[in-house]
Amino acid sequence: MHSSVLDELTEVLFAGLSRSDQRTKGAQYLRGLIAAEGRKSVRNIAAQVGGPELAQSLHHFIASSTWDWKPVSRALQRHADRELRFAAWVAHAQPIPRGGRQAIGVWGVAKDVTVPVKWNLLRSGEEVAECVAAATLGADPSTVGPRPVVLDLPGADLRPVFDRYMRAGAPLLSAVPADLPVLEQGPGRGRRPLPASRLLQLNRMLRRPAEWTDPATGVVRRSLVAGVRVEWADHPLLLVGQWDSGQGQPVHCWLTNLTATPLGVLLRLAKFPQRVERDFANSASHVGTLDYEGRSSDGWHRHMTLAAAAHVAQVVAAQRARVRPWSQCMGSMERMGYSA
């Protein structure tokens, strides 16, 4: 880890904290997340940055202090974007080991890497789709810009997400079930909805070859892809399908409001959630994403914000050194790039 990377990030994240002791504790906790081996408990973190006597004060800093994690999260998002130049955002759902709850992580996707920049914990009774819309559309507008958000949330009600994105004029691409009823646009078309996969099968003459990089192996693959203009939830959208063989129904379906974007680009965007899944699995134990031990919601958000910062710091340092951030990464990072 380049000390300059961590020094820069620490200055960016904690400059807004009014108390010097909080800035110091923030820097210690972040350094401890990176340095501690094994479970990133407060005790292990404290042992890396000053000794066991720091454990109580670091626990207080995370679990019950007064500092607001939201400005720190926004500062992290802006800094990570400046360093890595994201092409898109992915909203990733993740179960929380303790308490049976679920969290939504907003990940930035760059050419060679993905990193989390924001985590939201689902409130009691809150739908996944509501949390996704709030987490992504509520992000810093100076950072989000026109870049698409890509979703793959099995079982989620996507109507409120598309409603909010269409009202905001924001780009969105989401995986959808094969049996989702959609209505084809155009004169002379049947006016009854058909399952997405069936409608794509009827339009399979529109298929074209497109290349994409398999996130699991780094191998460049070729699939057939087609797009059909449809209406769904009272919105004009593009239904996109992928075939891995010449016959039958598509193996994957997506809906998007990026109706003028080339199909090859849309297919590569659609694979971004798989990259996030891979990188989450590779990085979680390195930065303590699943290691928060407390019960406080604010404490969980503070820990997760700093765990995301630890992830960003290691990726930025690896990018500057042109090495892989996690020793057990599958395949070469250079082969994982997104090419539009």
CSV table of C-alpha atoms in Angstrom, one decimal:
chain,number,residue,atom,x,y,z
A,1,MET,CA,0.0,0.0,0.0
A,2,HIS,CA,1.4,3.4,-1.0
A,3,SER,CA,1.3,5.6,2.1
A,4,SER,CA,0.5,8.6,-0.2
A,5,VAL,CA,-2.7,6.9,-1.4
A,6,LEU,CA,-4.0,6.4,2.2
A,7,ASP,CA,-2.8,9.9,3.2
A,8,GLU,CA,-4.7,11.5,0.3
A,9,LEU,CA,-7.9,9.5,1.0
A,10,THR,CA,-7.8,10.2,4.8
A,11,GLU,CA,-7.5,13.9,4.1
A,12,VAL,CA,-10.5,13.8,1.7
A,13,LEU,CA,-12.7,11.7,3.9
A,14,PHE,CA,-12.3,13.3,7.2
A,15,ALA,CA,-11.6,17.0,6.3
A,16,GLY,CA,-15.2,17.8,7.1
A,17,LEU,CA,-15.1,16.4,10.7
A,18,SER,CA,-15.0,19.3,13.0
A,19,ARG,CA,-13.2,17.5,15.9
A,20,SER,CA,-9.6,16.6,15.6
A,21,ASP,CA,-10.0,13.5,17.7
A,22,GLN,CA,-12.7,12.2,15.3
A,23,ARG,CA,-10.3,12.8,12.4
A,24,THR,CA,-7.6,10.9,14.2
A,25,LYS,CA,-9.9,8.0,15.0
A,26,GLY,CA,-11.2,7.8,11.4
A,27,ALA,CA,-7.6,7.6,10.1
A,28,GLN,CA,-6.8,4.9,12.7
A,29,TYR,CA,-9.8,2.8,11.9
A,30,LEU,CA,-9.2,3.0,8.2
A,31,ARG,CA,-5.6,2.0,8.5
A,32,GLY,CA,-6.5,-0.8,10.9
A,33,LEU,CA,-9.1,-2.2,8.4
A,34,ILE,CA,-6.3,-2.5,5.8
A,35,ALA,CA,-3.6,-3.7,8.2
A,36,ALA,CA,-5.4,-6.2,10.4
A,37,GLU,CA,-5.4,-9.9,9.3
A,38,GLY,CA,-8.3,-12.2,9.7
A,39,ARG,CA,-11.6,-10.8,11.1
A,40,LYS,CA,-11.7,-7.0,11.2
A,41,SER,CA,-13.0,-6.7,14.7
A,42,VAL,CA,-12.4,-3.6,16.7
A,43,ARG,CA,-9.9,-5.5,18.9
A,44,ASN,CA,-7.9,-6.6,15.9
A,45,ILE,CA,-8.0,-3.1,14.3
A,46,ALA,CA,-6.9,-1.5,17.5
A,47,ALA,CA,-4.0,-3.9,17.8
A,48,GLN,CA,-2.7,-2.7,14.5
A,49,VAL,CA,-2.8,1.0,15.1
A,50,GLY,CA,-1.8,1.5,18.7
A,51,GLY,CA,-2.6,-1.4,21.0
A,52,PRO,CA,-5.6,-3.0,22.8
A,53,GLU,CA,-6.2,0.2,24.9
A,54,LEU,CA,-7.6,1.8,21.7
A,55,ALA,CA,-10.3,-0.7,21.3
A,56,GLN,CA,-12.9,1.0,23.5
A,57,SER,CA,-12.4,4.5,21.9
A,58,LEU,CA,-12.5,3.0,18.4
A,59,HIS,CA,-15.7,1.1,19.3
A,60,HIS,CA,-17.3,4.4,20.5
A,61,PHE,CA,-16.1,6.2,17.4
A,62,ILE,CA,-18.0,3.7,15.2
A,63,ALA,CA,-21.0,2.6,17.3
A,64,SER,CA,-22.1,5.7,19.2
A,65,SER,CA,-20.1,8.8,18.1
A,66,THR,CA,-21.8,11.8,16.6
A,67,TRP,CA,-20.1,12.1,13.2
A,68,ASP,CA,-22.3,11.8,10.2
A,69,TRP,CA,-21.3,9.0,7.7
A,70,LYS,CA,-23.2,10.5,4.8
A,71,PRO,CA,-20.8,13.3,3.9
A,72,VAL,CA,-17.9,10.9,4.2
A,73,SER,CA,-19.6,8.5,1.8
A,74,ARG,CA,-20.2,11.3,-0.7
A,75,ALA,CA,-16.5,12.4,-0.4
A,76,LEU,CA,-15.5,8.8,-1.0
A,77,GLN,CA,-17.7,8.5,-4.1
A,78,ARG,CA,-16.2,11.7,-5.6
A,79,HIS,CA,-12.6,10.7,-4.8
A,80,ALA,CA,-13.0,7.2,-6.2
A,81,ASP,CA,-14.6,8.5,-9.4
A,82,ARG,CA,-11.8,11.0,-9.9
A,83,GLU,CA,-9.2,8.3,-9.5
A,84,LEU,CA,-10.8,5.4,-11.4
A,85,ARG,CA,-13.2,7.1,-13.9
A,86,PHE,CA,-16.3,5.0,-13.6
A,87,ALA,CA,-18.3,4.0,-16.7
A,88,ALA,CA,-21.4,2.9,-14.8
A,89,TRP,CA,-22.9,2.1,-11.4
A,90,VAL,CA,-24.2,-1.2,-10.1
A,91,ALA,CA,-26.6,-1.6,-7.2
A,92,HIS,CA,-25.7,-4.9,-5.5
A,93,ALA,CA,-27.9,-6.6,-2.9
A,94,GLN,CA,-26.1,-8.4,-0.1
A,95,PRO,CA,-27.5,-10.3,2.9
A,96,ILE,CA,-26.1,-9.3,6.3
A,97,PRO,CA,-24.8,-12.2,8.3
A,98,ARG,CA,-26.2,-10.9,11.6
A,99,GLY,CA,-29.9,-10.2,12.0
A,100,GLY,CA,-31.1,-11.6,8.7
A,101,ARG,CA,-31.2,-8.1,7.1
A,102,GLN,CA,-30.2,-7.0,3.6
A,103,ALA,CA,-28.0,-4.2,2.3
A,104,ILE,CA,-27.7,-2.4,-1.0
A,105,GLY,CA,-24.2,-1.5,-2.1
A,106,VAL,CA,-23.6,1.1,-4.9
A,107,TRP,CA,-20.5,0.1,-6.9
A,108,GLY,CA,-18.6,2.1,-9.4
A,109,VAL,CA,-17.5,0.1,-12.4
A,110,ALA,CA,-14.3,1.2,-14.2
A,111,LYS,CA,-12.4,-0.4,-17.1
A,112,ASP,CA,-10.3,-2.8,-14.9
A,113,VAL,CA,-12.0,-2.7,-11.5
A,114,THR,CA,-15.1,-2.3,-9.5
A,115,VAL,CA,-15.3,-0.7,-6.0
A,116,PRO,CA,-18.1,0.0,-3.5
A,117,VAL,CA,-18.7,3.7,-2.8
A,118,LYS,CA,-21.9,3.5,-0.8
A,119,TRP,CA,-23.9,1.1,1.4
A,120,ASN,CA,-27.5,1.4,2.5
A,121,LEU,CA,-29.2,-0.9,5.1
A,122,LEU,CA,-32.8,-1.8,4.3
A,123,ARG,CA,-35.2,-0.4,6.9
A,124,SER,CA,-37.8,-2.7,8.3
A,125,GLY,CA,-40.6,-3.1,5.8
A,126,GLU,CA,-38.7,-1.3,3.0
A,127,GLU,CA,-38.7,-2.9,-0.4
A,128,VAL,CA,-35.4,-3.6,-2.2
A,129,ALA,CA,-36.4,-1.6,-5.2
A,130,GLU,CA,-37.2,1.5,-3.0
A,131,CYS,CA,-33.7,1.2,-1.4
A,132,VAL,CA,-32.1,0.9,-4.8
A,133,ALA,CA,-33.8,4.0,-6.2
A,134,ALA,CA,-33.0,6.0,-3.1
A,135,ALA,CA,-29.3,4.8,-3.0
A,136,THR,CA,-28.7,5.6,-6.7
A,137,LEU,CA,-30.8,8.6,-7.6
A,138,GLY,CA,-30.0,10.1,-4.2
A,139,ALA,CA,-26.3,10.0,-5.0
A,140,ASP,CA,-24.2,13.1,-5.5
A,141,PRO,CA,-25.4,14.5,-8.8
A,142,SER,CA,-22.0,16.0,-9.6
A,143,THR,CA,-20.7,12.4,-9.5
A,144,VAL,CA,-23.5,10.3,-11.0
A,145,GLY,CA,-23.9,12.4,-14.2
A,146,PRO,CA,-25.4,10.6,-17.2
A,147,ARG,CA,-23.8,7.2,-16.5
A,148,PRO,CA,-26.1,4.2,-16.4
A,149,VAL,CA,-27.1,2.2,-13.3
A,150,VAL,CA,-27.2,-1.5,-13.9
A,151,LEU,CA,-29.4,-3.8,-11.8
A,152,ASP,CA,-29.7,-7.6,-11.3
A,153,LEU,CA,-32.1,-8.0,-8.4
A,154,PRO,CA,-34.1,-11.3,-8.7
A,155,GLY,CA,-37.5,-11.1,-7.1
A,156,ALA,CA,-37.5,-7.3,-6.7
A,157,ASP,CA,-40.5,-5.2,-7.9
A,158,LEU,CA,-38.8,-3.1,-10.6
A,159,ARG,CA,-41.8,-0.8,-11.4
A,160,PRO,CA,-41.0,1.8,-8.8
A,161,VAL,CA,-37.4,1.9,-9.9
A,162,PHE,CA,-38.2,2.4,-13.6
A,163,ASP,CA,-40.9,5.0,-12.6
A,164,ARG,CA,-38.4,7.0,-10.7
A,165,TYR,CA,-35.6,6.7,-13.3
A,166,MET,CA,-38.0,7.7,-16.2
A,167,ARG,CA,-39.2,10.7,-14.3
A,168,ALA,CA,-35.6,11.7,-13.5
A,169,GLY,CA,-34.5,11.1,-17.1
A,170,ALA,CA,-31.7,8.9,-15.7
A,171,PRO,CA,-30.2,5.9,-17.7
A,172,LEU,CA,-31.1,2.4,-16.3
A,173,LEU,CA,-30.6,-1.2,-17.4
A,174,SER,CA,-32.0,-4.1,-15.4
A,175,ALA,CA,-32.2,-7.8,-15.7
A,176,VAL,CA,-35.8,-9.0,-15.9
A,177,PRO,CA,-37.5,-12.5,-15.6
A,178,ALA,CA,-38.1,-14.4,-18.8
A,179,ASP,CA,-41.8,-14.5,-18.1
A,180,LEU,CA,-42.2,-10.8,-17.5
A,181,PRO,CA,-45.2,-9.7,-19.7
A,182,VAL,CA,-44.3,-6.9,-22.1
A,183,LEU,CA,-46.1,-5.3,-25.0
A,184,GLU,CA,-44.3,-4.8,-28.3
A,185,GLN,CA,-44.5,-1.3,-29.8
A,186,GLY,CA,-45.4,-0.5,-33.4
A,187,PRO,CA,-48.3,-0.5,-35.8
A,188,GLY,CA,-49.9,-3.8,-36.6
A,189,ARG,CA,-48.5,-5.5,-33.5
A,190,GLY,CA,-50.6,-7.7,-31.3
A,191,ARG,CA,-52.0,-5.7,-28.5
A,192,ARG,CA,-51.6,-8.3,-25.8
A,193,PRO,CA,-48.5,-8.6,-23.6
A,194,LEU,CA,-46.2,-11.6,-24.2
A,195,PRO,CA,-43.6,-13.1,-21.9
A,196,ALA,CA,-40.2,-11.3,-22.5
A,197,SER,CA,-38.5,-14.5,-23.7
A,198,ARG,CA,-41.3,-15.4,-26.1
A,199,LEU,CA,-41.4,-11.9,-27.6
A,200,LEU,CA,-37.6,-12.1,-28.2
A,201,GLN,CA,-37.9,-15.5,-29.7
A,202,LEU,CA,-40.5,-14.2,-32.2
A,203,ASN,CA,-38.0,-11.5,-33.2
A,204,ARG,CA,-34.9,-13.7,-33.3
A,205,MET,CA,-34.3,-12.7,-36.9
A,206,LEU,CA,-33.0,-9.4,-35.4
A,207,ARG,CA,-30.1,-11.1,-33.6
A,208,ARG,CA,-26.6,-9.9,-34.1
A,209,PRO,CA,-23.2,-11.2,-32.7
A,210,ALA,CA,-21.6,-9.3,-29.9
A,211,GLU,CA,-18.5,-9.9,-27.8
A,212,TRP,CA,-18.2,-9.6,-24.0
A,213,THR,CA,-15.7,-10.6,-21.4
A,214,ASP,CA,-16.6,-13.4,-19.0
A,215,PRO,CA,-16.0,-12.0,-15.5
A,216,ALA,CA,-15.3,-15.4,-14.0
A,217,THR,CA,-12.6,-16.4,-16.5
A,218,GLY,CA,-11.5,-13.3,-18.3
A,219,VAL,CA,-12.2,-15.1,-21.6
A,220,VAL,CA,-13.8,-13.1,-24.4
A,221,ARG,CA,-17.0,-14.7,-25.5
A,222,ARG,CA,-19.4,-14.2,-28.4
A,223,SER,CA,-23.2,-14.3,-28.1
A,224,LEU,CA,-26.2,-13.3,-30.2
A,225,VAL,CA,-28.1,-10.3,-29.0
A,226,ALA,CA,-31.4,-8.7,-30.2
A,227,GLY,CA,-33.4,-5.7,-29.1
A,228,VAL,CA,-37.2,-5.1,-29.4
A,229,ARG,CA,-39.0,-1.8,-28.5
A,230,VAL,CA,-41.7,-2.5,-26.0
A,231,GLU,CA,-44.0,-0.9,-23.5
A,232,TRP,CA,-43.8,-1.9,-19.9
A,233,ALA,CA,-45.3,-0.2,-16.8
A,234,ASP,CA,-46.5,2.6,-19.1
A,235,HIS,CA,-42.9,3.4,-20.3
A,236,PRO,CA,-41.3,3.0,-23.7
A,237,LEU,CA,-38.3,0.7,-23.3
A,238,LEU,CA,-36.0,-1.6,-25.1
A,239,LEU,CA,-36.1,-5.3,-24.4
A,240,VAL,CA,-32.7,-6.9,-24.9
A,241,GLY,CA,-32.1,-10.7,-25.1
A,242,GLN,CA,-28.9,-12.8,-25.2
A,243,TRP,CA,-28.6,-16.2,-26.9
A,244,ASP,CA,-25.6,-18.5,-26.4
A,245,SER,CA,-26.7,-20.8,-29.2
A,246,GLY,CA,-28.5,-20.3,-32.5
A,247,GLN,CA,-31.8,-21.8,-31.4
A,248,GLY,CA,-34.5,-21.6,-28.7
A,249,GLN,CA,-35.3,-18.8,-26.3
A,250,PRO,CA,-32.8,-16.3,-24.9
A,251,VAL,CA,-30.8,-17.2,-21.9
A,252,HIS,CA,-31.0,-13.7,-20.4
A,253,CYS,CA,-33.4,-10.7,-20.7
A,254,TRP,CA,-33.0,-7.1,-19.8
A,255,LEU,CA,-35.1,-3.9,-20.0
A,256,THR,CA,-33.5,-0.5,-20.5
A,257,ASN,CA,-34.4,3.1,-21.3
A,258,LEU,CA,-31.1,3.4,-23.3
A,259,THR,CA,-33.0,2.8,-26.5
A,260,ALA,CA,-30.4,4.3,-28.8
A,261,THR,CA,-27.3,2.5,-27.4
A,262,PRO,CA,-25.7,-0.2,-29.5
A,263,LEU,CA,-26.7,-3.7,-28.5
A,264,GLY,CA,-23.1,-4.8,-28.0
A,265,VAL,CA,-22.6,-2.0,-25.5
A,266,LEU,CA,-25.8,-2.9,-23.6
A,267,LEU,CA,-24.7,-6.6,-23.4
A,268,ARG,CA,-21.3,-5.6,-21.9
A,269,LEU,CA,-23.1,-3.3,-19.4
A,270,ALA,CA,-25.4,-6.1,-18.5
A,271,LYS,CA,-22.4,-8.2,-17.4
A,272,PHE,CA,-21.2,-5.6,-14.8
A,273,PRO,CA,-23.2,-7.1,-11.9
A,274,GLN,CA,-21.3,-10.3,-12.4
A,275,ARG,CA,-18.0,-8.4,-12.1
A,276,VAL,CA,-19.3,-6.9,-8.9
A,277,GLU,CA,-20.2,-10.3,-7.5
A,278,ARG,CA,-16.7,-11.6,-8.3
A,279,ASP,CA,-15.0,-8.6,-6.7
A,280,PHE,CA,-17.2,-8.6,-3.6
A,281,ALA,CA,-16.3,-12.3,-3.0
A,282,ASN,CA,-12.6,-11.5,-3.5
A,283,SER,CA,-12.5,-8.4,-1.4
A,284,ALA,CA,-14.9,-8.9,1.5
A,285,SER,CA,-12.5,-10.6,3.9
A,286,HIS,CA,-9.7,-8.1,3.1
A,287,VAL,CA,-11.6,-5.0,4.1
A,288,GLY,CA,-14.1,-6.3,6.7
A,289,THR,CA,-17.3,-5.8,4.8
A,290,LEU,CA,-19.1,-8.6,6.7
A,291,ASP,CA,-17.3,-8.2,10.0
A,292,TYR,CA,-19.3,-5.5,11.8
A,293,GLU,CA,-20.2,-6.8,15.3
A,294,GLY,CA,-22.5,-4.2,16.7
A,295,ARG,CA,-26.3,-3.7,16.6
A,296,SER,CA,-26.4,0.1,15.8
A,297,SER,CA,-27.6,1.0,12.3
A,298,ASP,CA,-25.5,4.2,12.3
A,299,GLY,CA,-22.5,2.1,13.5
A,300,TRP,CA,-23.1,-0.4,10.7
A,301,HIS,CA,-23.1,2.5,8.1
A,302,ARG,CA,-20.0,4.1,9.6
A,303,HIS,CA,-18.1,0.7,9.5
A,304,MET,CA,-19.3,0.0,6.0
A,305,THR,CA,-18.4,3.4,4.7
A,306,LEU,CA,-14.8,3.0,6.0
A,307,ALA,CA,-14.7,-0.6,4.7
A,308,ALA,CA,-15.6,0.7,1.3
A,309,ALA,CA,-12.9,3.4,1.7
A,310,ALA,CA,-10.4,0.6,2.6
A,311,HIS,CA,-11.4,-1.2,-0.6
A,312,VAL,CA,-11.0,1.9,-2.7
A,313,ALA,CA,-7.6,2.6,-1.1
A,314,GLN,CA,-6.2,-0.8,-2.0
A,315,VAL,CA,-7.6,-0.7,-5.5
A,316,VAL,CA,-6.2,2.8,-6.2
A,317,ALA,CA,-2.8,1.7,-4.8
A,318,ALA,CA,-2.9,-1.4,-7.0
A,319,GLN,CA,-3.8,0.7,-10.1
A,320,ARG,CA,-1.0,3.1,-9.5
A,321,ALA,CA,1.4,0.2,-9.0
A,322,ARG,CA,-0.2,-1.8,-11.9
A,323,VAL,CA,-0.7,-4.9,-9.8
A,324,ARG,CA,-3.8,-6.9,-8.7
A,325,PRO,CA,-5.4,-5.6,-5.4
A,326,TRP,CA,-6.3,-9.1,-4.1
A,327,SER,CA,-3.8,-12.0,-4.4
A,328,GLN,CA,-6.5,-14.5,-5.0
A,329,CYS,CA,-8.3,-12.7,-7.8
A,330,MET,CA,-9.5,-15.1,-10.5
A,331,GLY,CA,-7.6,-14.4,-13.7
A,332,SER,CA,-5.7,-11.4,-14.8
A,333,MET,CA,-7.3,-8.0,-14.1
A,334,GLU,CA,-6.0,-6.7,-17.4
A,335,ARG,CA,-8.3,-9.2,-19.2
A,336,MET,CA,-11.4,-8.1,-17.2
A,337,GLY,CA,-11.7,-4.7,-19.0
A,338,TYR,CA,-14.9,-3.2,-20.3
A,339,SER,CA,-14.7,-2.2,-23.9
A,340,ALA,CA,-17.6,-0.2,-25.4
